[in-house]
XYZ file of N, CA, C and O in Angstrom:
432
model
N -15.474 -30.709 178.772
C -15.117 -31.254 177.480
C -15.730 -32.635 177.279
O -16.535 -32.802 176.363
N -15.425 -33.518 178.001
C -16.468 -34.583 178.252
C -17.725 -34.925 177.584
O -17.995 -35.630 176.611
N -18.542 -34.083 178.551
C -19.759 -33.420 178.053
C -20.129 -33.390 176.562
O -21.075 -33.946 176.004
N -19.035 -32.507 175.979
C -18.876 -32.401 174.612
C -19.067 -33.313 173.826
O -19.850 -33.342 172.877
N -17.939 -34.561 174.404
C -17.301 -35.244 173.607
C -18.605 -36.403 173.243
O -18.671 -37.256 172.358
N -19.609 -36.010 174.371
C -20.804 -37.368 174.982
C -21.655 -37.145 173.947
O -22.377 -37.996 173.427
N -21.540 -35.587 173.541
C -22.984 -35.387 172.809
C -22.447 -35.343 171.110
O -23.299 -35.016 170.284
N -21.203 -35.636 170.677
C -20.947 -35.535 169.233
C -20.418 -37.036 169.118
O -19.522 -37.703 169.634
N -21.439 -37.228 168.168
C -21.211 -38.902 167.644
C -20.078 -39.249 166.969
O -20.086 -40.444 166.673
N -19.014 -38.599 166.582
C -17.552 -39.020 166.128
C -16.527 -39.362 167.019
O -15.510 -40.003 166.755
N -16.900 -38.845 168.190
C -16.191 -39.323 169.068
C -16.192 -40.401 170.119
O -17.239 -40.235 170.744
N -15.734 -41.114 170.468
C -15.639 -42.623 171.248
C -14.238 -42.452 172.556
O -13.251 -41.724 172.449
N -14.495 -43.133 173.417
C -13.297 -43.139 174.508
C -12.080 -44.090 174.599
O -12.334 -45.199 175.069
N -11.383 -43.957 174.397
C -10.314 -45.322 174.098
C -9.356 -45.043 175.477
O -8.480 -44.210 175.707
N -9.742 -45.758 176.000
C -8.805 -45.745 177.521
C -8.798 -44.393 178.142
O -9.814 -43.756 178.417
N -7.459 -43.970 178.361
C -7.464 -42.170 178.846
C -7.758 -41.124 178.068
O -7.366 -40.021 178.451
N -8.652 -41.245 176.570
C -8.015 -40.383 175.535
C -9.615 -40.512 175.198
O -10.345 -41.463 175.477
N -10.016 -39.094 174.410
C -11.295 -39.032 173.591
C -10.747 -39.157 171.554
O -9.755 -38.700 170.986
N -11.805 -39.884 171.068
C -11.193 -39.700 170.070
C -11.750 -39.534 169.072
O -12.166 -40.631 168.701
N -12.091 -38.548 168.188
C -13.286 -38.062 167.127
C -12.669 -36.961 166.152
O -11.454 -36.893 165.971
N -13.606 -36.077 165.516
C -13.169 -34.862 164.373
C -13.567 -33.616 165.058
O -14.348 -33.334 165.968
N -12.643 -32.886 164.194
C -12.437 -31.368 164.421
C -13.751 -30.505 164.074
O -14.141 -30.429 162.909
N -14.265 -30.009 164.885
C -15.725 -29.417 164.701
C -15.489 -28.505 163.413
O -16.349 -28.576 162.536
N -14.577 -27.793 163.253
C -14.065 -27.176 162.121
C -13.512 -27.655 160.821
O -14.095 -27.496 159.748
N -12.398 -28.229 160.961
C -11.784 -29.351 159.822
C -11.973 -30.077 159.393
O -11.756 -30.331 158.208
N -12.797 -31.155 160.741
C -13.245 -32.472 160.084
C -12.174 -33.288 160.308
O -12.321 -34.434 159.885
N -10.541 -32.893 161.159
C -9.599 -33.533 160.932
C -9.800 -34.313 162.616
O -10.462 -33.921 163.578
N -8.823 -35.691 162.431
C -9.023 -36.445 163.580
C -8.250 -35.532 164.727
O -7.219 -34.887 164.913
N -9.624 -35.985 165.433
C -8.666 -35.007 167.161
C -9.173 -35.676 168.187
O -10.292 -36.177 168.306
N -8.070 -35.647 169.088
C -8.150 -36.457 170.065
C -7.382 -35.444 171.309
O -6.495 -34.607 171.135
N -8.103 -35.870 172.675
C -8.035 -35.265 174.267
C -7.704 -36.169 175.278
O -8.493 -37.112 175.344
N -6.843 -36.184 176.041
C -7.024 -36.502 177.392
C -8.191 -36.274 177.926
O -8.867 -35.356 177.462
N -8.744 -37.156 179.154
C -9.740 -36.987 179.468
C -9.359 -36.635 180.962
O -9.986 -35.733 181.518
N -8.741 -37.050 181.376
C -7.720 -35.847 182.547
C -7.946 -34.333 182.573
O -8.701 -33.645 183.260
N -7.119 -34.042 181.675
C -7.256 -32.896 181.784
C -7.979 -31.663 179.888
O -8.134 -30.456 179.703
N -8.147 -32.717 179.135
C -8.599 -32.101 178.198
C -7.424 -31.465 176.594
O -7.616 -30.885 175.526
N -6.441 -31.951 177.233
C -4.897 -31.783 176.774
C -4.962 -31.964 174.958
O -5.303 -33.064 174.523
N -4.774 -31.346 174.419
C -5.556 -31.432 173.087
C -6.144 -31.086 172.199
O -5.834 -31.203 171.014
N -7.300 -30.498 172.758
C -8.745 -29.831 172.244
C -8.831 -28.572 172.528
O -8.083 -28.128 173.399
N -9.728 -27.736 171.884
C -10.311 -26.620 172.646
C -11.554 -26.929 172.762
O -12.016 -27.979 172.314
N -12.418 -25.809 173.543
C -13.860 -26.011 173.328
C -14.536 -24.677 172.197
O -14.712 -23.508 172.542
N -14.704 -25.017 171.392
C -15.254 -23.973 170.697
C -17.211 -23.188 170.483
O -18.229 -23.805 170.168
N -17.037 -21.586 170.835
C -18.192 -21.644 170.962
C -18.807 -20.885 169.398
O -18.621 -19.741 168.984
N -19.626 -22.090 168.745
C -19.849 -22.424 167.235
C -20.862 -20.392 167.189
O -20.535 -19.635 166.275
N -21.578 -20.072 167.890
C -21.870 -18.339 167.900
C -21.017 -17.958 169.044
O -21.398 -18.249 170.178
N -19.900 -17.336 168.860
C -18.908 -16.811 170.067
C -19.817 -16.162 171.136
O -20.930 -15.779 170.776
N -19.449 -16.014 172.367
C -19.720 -15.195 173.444
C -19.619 -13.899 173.094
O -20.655 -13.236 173.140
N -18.632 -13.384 172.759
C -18.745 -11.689 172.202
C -19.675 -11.505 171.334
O -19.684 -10.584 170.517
N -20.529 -12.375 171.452
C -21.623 -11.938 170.098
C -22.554 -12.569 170.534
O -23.365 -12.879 169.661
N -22.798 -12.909 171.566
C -24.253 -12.767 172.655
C -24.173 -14.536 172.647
O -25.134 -15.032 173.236
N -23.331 -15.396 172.160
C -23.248 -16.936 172.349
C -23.421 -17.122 173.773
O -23.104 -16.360 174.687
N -24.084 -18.479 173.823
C -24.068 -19.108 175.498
C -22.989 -20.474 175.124
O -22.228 -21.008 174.317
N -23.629 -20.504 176.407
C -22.849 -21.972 176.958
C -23.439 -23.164 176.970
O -23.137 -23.954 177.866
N -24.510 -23.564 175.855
C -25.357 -24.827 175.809
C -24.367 -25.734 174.910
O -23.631 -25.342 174.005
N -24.504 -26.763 175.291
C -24.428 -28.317 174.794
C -24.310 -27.526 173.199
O -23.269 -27.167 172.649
N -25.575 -27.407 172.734
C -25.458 -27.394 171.334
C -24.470 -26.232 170.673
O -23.812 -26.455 169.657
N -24.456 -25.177 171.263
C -23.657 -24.247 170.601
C -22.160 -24.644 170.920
O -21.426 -23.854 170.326
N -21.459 -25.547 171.616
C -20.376 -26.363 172.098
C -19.715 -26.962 170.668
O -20.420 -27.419 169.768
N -18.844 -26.916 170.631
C -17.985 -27.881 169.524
C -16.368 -28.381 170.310
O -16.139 -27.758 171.347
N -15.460 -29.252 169.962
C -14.409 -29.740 170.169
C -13.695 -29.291 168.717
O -14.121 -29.462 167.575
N -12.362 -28.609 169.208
C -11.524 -28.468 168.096
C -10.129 -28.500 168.370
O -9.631 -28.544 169.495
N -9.421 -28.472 167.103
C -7.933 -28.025 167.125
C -7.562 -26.978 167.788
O -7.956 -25.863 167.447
N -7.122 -27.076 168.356
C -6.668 -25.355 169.306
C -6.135 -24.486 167.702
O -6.631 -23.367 167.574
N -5.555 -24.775 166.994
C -5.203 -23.961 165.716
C -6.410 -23.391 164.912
O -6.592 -22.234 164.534
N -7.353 -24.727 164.713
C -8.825 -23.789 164.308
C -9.089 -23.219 164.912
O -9.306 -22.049 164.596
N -9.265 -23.727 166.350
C -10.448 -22.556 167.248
C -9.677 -21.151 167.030
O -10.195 -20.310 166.295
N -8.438 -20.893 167.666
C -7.470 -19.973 167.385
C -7.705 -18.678 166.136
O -7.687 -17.452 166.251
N -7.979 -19.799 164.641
C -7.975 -19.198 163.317
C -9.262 -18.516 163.229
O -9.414 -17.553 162.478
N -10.484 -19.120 164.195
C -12.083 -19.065 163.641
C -11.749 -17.498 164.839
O -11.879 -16.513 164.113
N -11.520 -17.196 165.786
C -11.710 -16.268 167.003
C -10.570 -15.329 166.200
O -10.727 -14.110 166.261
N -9.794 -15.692 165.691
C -8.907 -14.312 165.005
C -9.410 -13.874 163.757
O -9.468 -12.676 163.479
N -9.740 -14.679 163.066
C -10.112 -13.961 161.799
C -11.996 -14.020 161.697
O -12.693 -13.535 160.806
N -12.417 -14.733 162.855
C -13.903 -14.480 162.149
C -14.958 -13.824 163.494
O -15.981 -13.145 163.412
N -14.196 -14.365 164.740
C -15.320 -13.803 165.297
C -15.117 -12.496 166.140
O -15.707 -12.180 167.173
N -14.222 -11.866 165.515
C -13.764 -10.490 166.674
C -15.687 -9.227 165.893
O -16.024 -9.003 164.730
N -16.050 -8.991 166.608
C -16.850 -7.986 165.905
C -16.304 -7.102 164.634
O -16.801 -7.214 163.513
N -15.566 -6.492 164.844
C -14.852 -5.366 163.613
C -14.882 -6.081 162.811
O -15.332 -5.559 161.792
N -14.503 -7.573 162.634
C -14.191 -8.145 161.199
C -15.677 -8.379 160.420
O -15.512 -9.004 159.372
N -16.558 -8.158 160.585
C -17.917 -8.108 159.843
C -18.472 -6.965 159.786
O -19.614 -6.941 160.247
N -17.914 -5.632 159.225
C -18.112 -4.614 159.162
C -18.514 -4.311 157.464
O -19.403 -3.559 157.064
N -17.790 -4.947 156.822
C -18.078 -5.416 155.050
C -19.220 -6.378 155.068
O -19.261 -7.417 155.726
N -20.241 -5.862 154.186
C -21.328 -6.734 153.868
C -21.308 -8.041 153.711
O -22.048 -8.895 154.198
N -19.679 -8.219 152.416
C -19.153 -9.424 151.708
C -18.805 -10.164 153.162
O -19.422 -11.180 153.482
N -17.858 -9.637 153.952
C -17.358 -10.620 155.152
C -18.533 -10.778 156.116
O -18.325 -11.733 156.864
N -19.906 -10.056 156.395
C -20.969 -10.264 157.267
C -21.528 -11.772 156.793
O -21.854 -12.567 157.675
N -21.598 -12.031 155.820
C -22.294 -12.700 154.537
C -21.723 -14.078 154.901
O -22.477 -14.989 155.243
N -20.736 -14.192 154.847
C -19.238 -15.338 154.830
C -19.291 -15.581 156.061
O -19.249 -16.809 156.130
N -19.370 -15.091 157.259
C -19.335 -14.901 158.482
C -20.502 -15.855 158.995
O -20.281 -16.925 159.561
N -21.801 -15.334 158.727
C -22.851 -16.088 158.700
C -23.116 -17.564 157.700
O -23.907 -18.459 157.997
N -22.642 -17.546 157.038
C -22.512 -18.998 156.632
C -21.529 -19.667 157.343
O -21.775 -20.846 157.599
N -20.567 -19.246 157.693
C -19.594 -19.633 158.678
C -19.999 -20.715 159.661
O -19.598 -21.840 159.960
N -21.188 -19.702 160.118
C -21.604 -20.322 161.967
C -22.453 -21.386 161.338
O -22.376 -22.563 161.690
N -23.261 -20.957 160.404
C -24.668 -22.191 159.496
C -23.814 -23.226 159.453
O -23.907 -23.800 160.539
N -22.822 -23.907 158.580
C -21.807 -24.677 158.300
C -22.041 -25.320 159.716
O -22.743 -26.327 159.812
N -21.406 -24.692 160.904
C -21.168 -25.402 161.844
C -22.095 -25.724 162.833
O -21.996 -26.766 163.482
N -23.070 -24.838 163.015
C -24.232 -25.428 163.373
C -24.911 -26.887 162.830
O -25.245 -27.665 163.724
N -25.112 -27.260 161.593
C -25.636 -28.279 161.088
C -24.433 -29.230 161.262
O -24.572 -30.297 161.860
N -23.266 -28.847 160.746
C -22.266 -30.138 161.568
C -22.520 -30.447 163.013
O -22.506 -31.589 163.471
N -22.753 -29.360 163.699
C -23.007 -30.144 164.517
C -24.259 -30.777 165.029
O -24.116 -31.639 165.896
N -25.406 -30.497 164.644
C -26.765 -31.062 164.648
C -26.797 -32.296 164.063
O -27.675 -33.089 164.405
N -25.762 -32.672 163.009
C -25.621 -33.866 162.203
C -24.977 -35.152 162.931
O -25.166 -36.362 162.806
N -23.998 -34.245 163.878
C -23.285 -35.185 165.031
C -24.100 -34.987 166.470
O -23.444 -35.159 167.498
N -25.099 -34.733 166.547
C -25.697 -34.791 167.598
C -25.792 -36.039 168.100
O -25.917 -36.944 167.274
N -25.747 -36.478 169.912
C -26.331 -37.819 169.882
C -26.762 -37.640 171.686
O -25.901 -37.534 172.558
N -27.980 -37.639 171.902
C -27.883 -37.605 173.163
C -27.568 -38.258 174.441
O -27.686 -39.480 174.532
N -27.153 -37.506 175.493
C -26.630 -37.334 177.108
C -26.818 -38.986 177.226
O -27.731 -39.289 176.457
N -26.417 -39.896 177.747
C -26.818 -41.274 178.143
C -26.839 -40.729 179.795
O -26.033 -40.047 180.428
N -27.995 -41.290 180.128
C -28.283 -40.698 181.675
C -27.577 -41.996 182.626
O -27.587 -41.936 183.856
């Protein structure tokens, strides 16, 4: 999560705690850096749908978004309607460029 938190420019470290926006909402969210207590990690093209595990496809969220985006958008069956394939894919676009917009790179 860390990691995460290193490479999206809304977020900053304030003592034990990360503190930035919801890759989804936009709403303020904040983690322990312990243990991550807080956040989810969200993957912006899910794994059930051939997503990896890079930096960029990575987001930080509300456990309630991530929750809402994996129940209602990224189970396969639910893009079986053209209209919801459509919506679906702007979906991930949306969050891709949010997060390309908050990009900031690794400090070595």
């Amino acid at each position: 999560m860390e990691k995460i938190a290193r490479t999206d420019s809304t977020f900053v470290e304030t003592g034990q705690q990360w503190v930035g926006k919801c890759l989804i909402c936009n709403g303020r969210l904040s983690f322990r850096r312990r243990d991550g207590f807080g956040a989810n990690i969200e993957h912006i093209f899910p794994k059930v749908l051939g997503g990896q595990d890079e930096l960029a496809n990575l987001g930080l969220t509300h456990p309630g978004c991530n929750g809402e985006k994996g129940r209602h958008w990224d189970a396969p069956r639910r893009h079986q309607s053209p209209d919801r394939e459509e919506a679906y894919r702007e979906l991930v676009e949306r969050l891709q460029i949010r997060r390309r917009e908050r990009w900031r790179e690794l400090e070595v």
